[in-house]
């Protein structure tokens, strides 16, 4: 039996609908073909393999399973959709902890 992709996202149906809306906008309007194709692949996957369920509070939800690359692509497209909507208020990367050499 095949194993499930390791990244699991259980989300309320409204958040799932918002995610799909963002992906559809990226698939239709992104100026770069690579990102349009990336968004379309995620749409196809989520619509094919997403599973509706009801949580313990009886709220309608959707379960998504992804491989790490697909999760990264999803985050990337979400960040692209936020461009020009937020201006970073400081350089958070300057505060990252340096990796210790082993």
Short mmCIF file of N, CA and C in Angstrom, two decimals:
data_model
loop_
_atom_site.label_atom_id
_atom_site.label_comp_id
_atom_site.label_asym_id
_atom_site.label_seq_id
_atom_site.Cartn_x
_atom_site.Cartn_y
_atom_site.Cartn_z
N UNK A 1 0.84 -1.18 0.00
CA UNK A 1 0.00 0.00 0.00
C UNK A 1 0.89 1.25 0.00
N UNK A 2 0.55 2.20 -0.83
CA UNK A 2 1.32 3.43 -0.93
C UNK A 2 1.13 4.28 0.32
N UNK A 3 2.21 4.95 0.73
CA UNK A 3 2.11 5.81 1.90
C UNK A 3 1.58 7.19 1.48
N UNK A 4 0.97 7.86 2.43
CA UNK A 4 0.42 9.19 2.17
C UNK A 4 1.54 10.22 2.17
N UNK A 5 1.38 11.30 1.42
CA UNK A 5 2.37 12.38 1.50
C UNK A 5 2.50 12.86 2.95
N UNK A 6 3.71 13.26 3.37
CA UNK A 6 3.95 13.54 4.78
C UNK A 6 3.39 14.84 5.33
N UNK A 7 3.08 15.81 4.47
CA UNK A 7 2.59 17.11 4.96
C UNK A 7 1.06 17.07 4.96
N UNK A 8 0.49 17.34 6.14
CA UNK A 8 -0.96 17.31 6.27
C UNK A 8 -1.46 18.69 6.67
N UNK A 9 -2.49 19.14 6.00
CA UNK A 9 -3.13 20.41 6.33
C UNK A 9 -4.62 20.17 6.44
N UNK A 10 -5.14 20.27 7.66
CA UNK A 10 -6.58 20.24 7.88
C UNK A 10 -7.03 21.67 8.05
N UNK A 11 -7.98 22.09 7.23
CA UNK A 11 -8.39 23.48 7.25
C UNK A 11 -9.91 23.61 7.15
N UNK A 12 -10.43 24.65 7.73
CA UNK A 12 -11.85 24.94 7.63
C UNK A 12 -12.18 25.17 6.16
N UNK A 13 -13.38 24.83 5.74
CA UNK A 13 -13.75 24.95 4.32
C UNK A 13 -13.60 26.37 3.80
N UNK A 14 -13.84 27.39 4.63
CA UNK A 14 -13.68 28.77 4.18
C UNK A 14 -12.23 29.09 3.85
N UNK A 15 -11.30 28.57 4.65
CA UNK A 15 -9.88 28.79 4.38
C UNK A 15 -9.45 28.01 3.15
N UNK A 16 -10.00 26.82 2.98
CA UNK A 16 -9.72 26.05 1.77
C UNK A 16 -10.21 26.83 0.54
N UNK A 17 -11.40 27.38 0.61
CA UNK A 17 -11.95 28.17 -0.50
C UNK A 17 -11.08 29.40 -0.79
N UNK A 18 -10.56 30.02 0.26
CA UNK A 18 -9.67 31.17 0.07
C UNK A 18 -8.37 30.72 -0.60
N UNK A 19 -7.80 29.62 -0.15
CA UNK A 19 -6.59 29.08 -0.78
C UNK A 19 -6.83 28.80 -2.25
N UNK A 20 -7.93 28.16 -2.57
CA UNK A 20 -8.23 27.83 -3.97
C UNK A 20 -8.44 29.10 -4.80
N UNK A 21 -9.03 30.12 -4.22
CA UNK A 21 -9.22 31.39 -4.91
C UNK A 21 -7.88 32.01 -5.26
N UNK A 22 -6.96 32.02 -4.29
CA UNK A 22 -5.62 32.56 -4.54
C UNK A 22 -4.92 31.77 -5.63
N UNK A 23 -5.01 30.44 -5.55
CA UNK A 23 -4.36 29.61 -6.57
C UNK A 23 -4.96 29.85 -7.95
N UNK A 24 -6.28 30.00 -8.03
CA UNK A 24 -6.92 30.28 -9.32
C UNK A 24 -6.45 31.63 -9.87
N UNK A 25 -6.34 32.63 -9.01
CA UNK A 25 -5.86 33.93 -9.48
C UNK A 25 -4.42 33.84 -9.99
N UNK A 26 -3.60 33.08 -9.28
CA UNK A 26 -2.21 32.89 -9.72
C UNK A 26 -2.17 32.14 -11.06
N UNK A 27 -3.02 31.13 -11.19
CA UNK A 27 -3.04 30.33 -12.42
C UNK A 27 -3.50 31.14 -13.62
N UNK A 28 -4.33 32.15 -13.39
CA UNK A 28 -4.86 32.94 -14.49
C UNK A 28 -4.10 34.23 -14.74
N UNK A 29 -3.53 34.83 -13.68
CA UNK A 29 -3.02 36.19 -13.81
C UNK A 29 -1.52 36.35 -13.60
N UNK A 30 -0.85 35.34 -13.09
CA UNK A 30 0.57 35.51 -12.85
C UNK A 30 1.28 35.73 -14.19
N UNK A 31 2.18 36.70 -14.27
CA UNK A 31 2.83 36.98 -15.55
C UNK A 31 3.84 35.91 -15.98
N UNK A 32 4.20 35.02 -15.07
CA UNK A 32 5.18 33.99 -15.39
C UNK A 32 4.52 32.64 -15.58
N UNK A 33 4.77 32.03 -16.72
CA UNK A 33 4.16 30.74 -17.05
C UNK A 33 4.48 29.67 -16.00
N UNK A 34 5.70 29.68 -15.51
CA UNK A 34 6.12 28.70 -14.50
C UNK A 34 5.20 28.72 -13.28
N UNK A 35 4.85 29.92 -12.82
CA UNK A 35 4.00 30.05 -11.65
C UNK A 35 2.54 29.74 -11.97
N UNK A 36 2.12 30.10 -13.18
CA UNK A 36 0.76 29.73 -13.59
C UNK A 36 0.61 28.21 -13.61
N UNK A 37 1.60 27.52 -14.16
CA UNK A 37 1.56 26.06 -14.21
C UNK A 37 1.64 25.45 -12.81
N UNK A 38 2.48 26.04 -11.96
CA UNK A 38 2.60 25.56 -10.58
C UNK A 38 1.24 25.64 -9.88
N UNK A 39 0.57 26.77 -10.03
CA UNK A 39 -0.73 26.97 -9.40
C UNK A 39 -1.75 25.98 -9.95
N UNK A 40 -1.75 25.78 -11.25
CA UNK A 40 -2.72 24.86 -11.85
C UNK A 40 -2.50 23.43 -11.37
N UNK A 41 -1.25 23.02 -11.24
CA UNK A 41 -0.96 21.67 -10.74
C UNK A 41 -1.47 21.49 -9.30
N UNK A 42 -1.29 22.52 -8.49
CA UNK A 42 -1.77 22.45 -7.10
C UNK A 42 -3.30 22.42 -7.06
N UNK A 43 -3.94 23.21 -7.90
CA UNK A 43 -5.41 23.19 -7.97
C UNK A 43 -5.89 21.79 -8.31
N UNK A 44 -5.29 21.21 -9.36
CA UNK A 44 -5.69 19.87 -9.79
C UNK A 44 -5.50 18.86 -8.67
N UNK A 45 -4.36 18.94 -8.00
CA UNK A 45 -4.07 17.99 -6.93
C UNK A 45 -5.05 18.15 -5.76
N UNK A 46 -5.25 19.38 -5.32
CA UNK A 46 -6.12 19.60 -4.16
C UNK A 46 -7.56 19.21 -4.46
N UNK A 47 -8.01 19.46 -5.68
CA UNK A 47 -9.37 19.08 -6.04
C UNK A 47 -9.51 17.57 -6.19
N UNK A 48 -8.47 16.91 -6.60
CA UNK A 48 -8.51 15.46 -6.78
C UNK A 48 -8.37 14.72 -5.45
N UNK A 49 -7.45 15.19 -4.60
CA UNK A 49 -7.12 14.42 -3.39
C UNK A 49 -7.59 15.04 -2.09
N UNK A 50 -8.08 16.28 -2.12
CA UNK A 50 -8.63 16.88 -0.91
C UNK A 50 -9.86 16.11 -0.44
N UNK A 51 -10.00 15.96 0.85
CA UNK A 51 -11.12 15.19 1.41
C UNK A 51 -11.91 16.04 2.40
N UNK A 52 -13.21 16.18 2.14
CA UNK A 52 -14.05 16.90 3.11
C UNK A 52 -14.26 16.05 4.35
N UNK A 53 -14.36 16.72 5.49
CA UNK A 53 -14.70 16.05 6.75
C UNK A 53 -15.33 17.07 7.69
N UNK A 54 -15.87 16.59 8.76
CA UNK A 54 -16.47 17.45 9.78
C UNK A 54 -15.63 17.30 11.03
N UNK A 55 -15.21 18.43 11.61
CA UNK A 55 -14.35 18.35 12.79
C UNK A 55 -15.16 18.09 14.05
N UNK A 56 -14.49 18.07 15.18
CA UNK A 56 -15.14 17.74 16.45
C UNK A 56 -16.18 18.78 16.86
N UNK A 57 -16.10 19.99 16.30
CA UNK A 57 -17.09 21.03 16.57
C UNK A 57 -18.19 21.06 15.51
N UNK A 58 -18.22 20.04 14.66
CA UNK A 58 -19.20 19.89 13.59
C UNK A 58 -19.05 20.93 12.49
N UNK A 59 -17.85 21.50 12.37
CA UNK A 59 -17.58 22.48 11.31
C UNK A 59 -17.08 21.75 10.07
N UNK A 60 -17.53 22.16 8.89
CA UNK A 60 -17.05 21.53 7.65
C UNK A 60 -15.59 21.92 7.39
N UNK A 61 -14.78 20.92 7.08
CA UNK A 61 -13.35 21.12 6.87
C UNK A 61 -12.89 20.36 5.64
N UNK A 62 -11.63 20.60 5.26
CA UNK A 62 -11.01 19.88 4.15
C UNK A 62 -9.63 19.43 4.61
N UNK A 63 -9.32 18.17 4.34
CA UNK A 63 -8.00 17.61 4.63
C UNK A 63 -7.19 17.57 3.34
N UNK A 64 -5.99 18.13 3.38
CA UNK A 64 -5.08 18.11 2.23
C UNK A 64 -3.80 17.40 2.64
N UNK A 65 -3.25 16.61 1.73
CA UNK A 65 -1.95 15.96 1.93
C UNK A 65 -1.04 16.40 0.81
N UNK A 66 0.21 16.73 1.17
CA UNK A 66 1.17 17.23 0.18
C UNK A 66 2.55 16.66 0.46
N UNK A 67 3.33 16.61 -0.59
CA UNK A 67 4.76 16.35 -0.43
C UNK A 67 5.42 17.69 -0.10
N UNK A 68 6.61 17.66 0.51
CA UNK A 68 7.25 18.92 0.91
C UNK A 68 7.40 19.94 -0.22
N UNK A 69 7.73 19.50 -1.42
CA UNK A 69 7.87 20.46 -2.54
C UNK A 69 6.53 21.13 -2.84
N UNK A 70 5.45 20.37 -2.80
CA UNK A 70 4.12 20.94 -3.05
C UNK A 70 3.73 21.92 -1.95
N UNK A 71 4.08 21.60 -0.72
CA UNK A 71 3.80 22.53 0.39
C UNK A 71 4.61 23.81 0.20
N UNK A 72 5.87 23.67 -0.21
CA UNK A 72 6.69 24.84 -0.47
C UNK A 72 6.14 25.68 -1.61
N UNK A 73 5.68 25.03 -2.67
CA UNK A 73 5.09 25.77 -3.80
C UNK A 73 3.82 26.50 -3.38
N UNK A 74 3.03 25.87 -2.53
CA UNK A 74 1.81 26.50 -2.02
C UNK A 74 2.15 27.76 -1.24
N UNK A 75 3.13 27.65 -0.35
CA UNK A 75 3.54 28.81 0.45
C UNK A 75 4.09 29.90 -0.47
N UNK A 76 4.91 29.52 -1.45
CA UNK A 76 5.48 30.49 -2.38
C UNK A 76 4.38 31.26 -3.10
N UNK A 77 3.38 30.56 -3.62
CA UNK A 77 2.30 31.23 -4.34
C UNK A 77 1.46 32.11 -3.42
N UNK A 78 1.28 31.69 -2.18
CA UNK A 78 0.56 32.54 -1.22
C UNK A 78 1.35 33.82 -0.95
N UNK A 79 2.67 33.69 -0.79
CA UNK A 79 3.50 34.88 -0.58
C UNK A 79 3.47 35.79 -1.79
N UNK A 80 3.53 35.23 -2.98
CA UNK A 80 3.45 36.05 -4.20
C UNK A 80 2.15 36.84 -4.24
N UNK A 81 1.07 36.23 -3.77
CA UNK A 81 -0.22 36.92 -3.80
C UNK A 81 -0.26 38.10 -2.84
N UNK A 82 0.67 38.13 -1.87
CA UNK A 82 0.70 39.21 -0.89
C UNK A 82 1.65 40.34 -1.27
N UNK A 83 2.39 40.17 -2.37
CA UNK A 83 3.31 41.22 -2.80
C UNK A 83 2.56 42.54 -2.95
N UNK A 84 3.20 43.59 -2.49
CA UNK A 84 2.66 44.95 -2.56
C UNK A 84 1.48 45.18 -1.64
N UNK A 85 1.14 44.21 -0.80
CA UNK A 85 0.07 44.43 0.17
C UNK A 85 0.64 44.70 1.56
N UNK A 86 1.86 44.27 1.78
CA UNK A 86 2.53 44.48 3.07
C UNK A 86 3.94 44.98 2.81
N UNK A 87 4.39 45.90 3.64
CA UNK A 87 5.77 46.35 3.61
C UNK A 87 6.42 45.87 4.91
N UNK A 88 7.49 45.09 4.79
CA UNK A 88 8.16 44.64 6.00
C UNK A 88 8.57 45.83 6.87
N UNK A 89 8.34 45.72 8.18
CA UNK A 89 8.64 46.83 9.07
C UNK A 89 10.06 46.78 9.62
N UNK A 90 10.76 45.65 9.39
CA UNK A 90 12.17 45.56 9.77
C UNK A 90 12.79 44.37 9.05
N UNK A 91 14.11 44.25 9.17
CA UNK A 91 14.83 43.14 8.53
C UNK A 91 14.89 41.97 9.50
N UNK A 92 13.88 41.13 9.47
CA UNK A 92 13.82 39.98 10.36
C UNK A 92 14.95 39.00 10.08
N UNK A 93 15.40 38.93 8.85
CA UNK A 93 16.46 37.98 8.51
C UNK A 93 17.76 38.31 9.25
N UNK A 94 17.96 39.56 9.61
CA UNK A 94 19.16 39.95 10.34
C UNK A 94 19.16 39.37 11.76
N UNK A 95 18.01 38.96 12.24
CA UNK A 95 17.89 38.43 13.61
C UNK A 95 17.92 36.90 13.66
N UNK A 96 18.08 36.27 12.49
CA UNK A 96 18.13 34.81 12.47
C UNK A 96 19.38 34.32 13.19
N UNK A 97 19.23 33.20 13.86
CA UNK A 97 20.37 32.60 14.56
C UNK A 97 21.25 31.91 13.54
N UNK A 98 22.53 32.11 13.63
CA UNK A 98 23.47 31.45 12.72
C UNK A 98 23.53 29.96 13.07
N UNK A 99 23.64 29.14 12.04
CA UNK A 99 23.75 27.70 12.27
C UNK A 99 25.09 27.38 12.89
N UNK A 100 25.09 26.49 13.87
CA UNK A 100 26.32 26.08 14.51
C UNK A 100 27.02 25.06 13.63
N UNK A 101 28.32 25.20 13.50
CA UNK A 101 29.10 24.23 12.73
C UNK A 101 29.31 22.99 13.59
N UNK A 102 29.14 21.85 12.97
CA UNK A 102 29.30 20.60 13.72
C UNK A 102 30.67 20.03 13.55
#
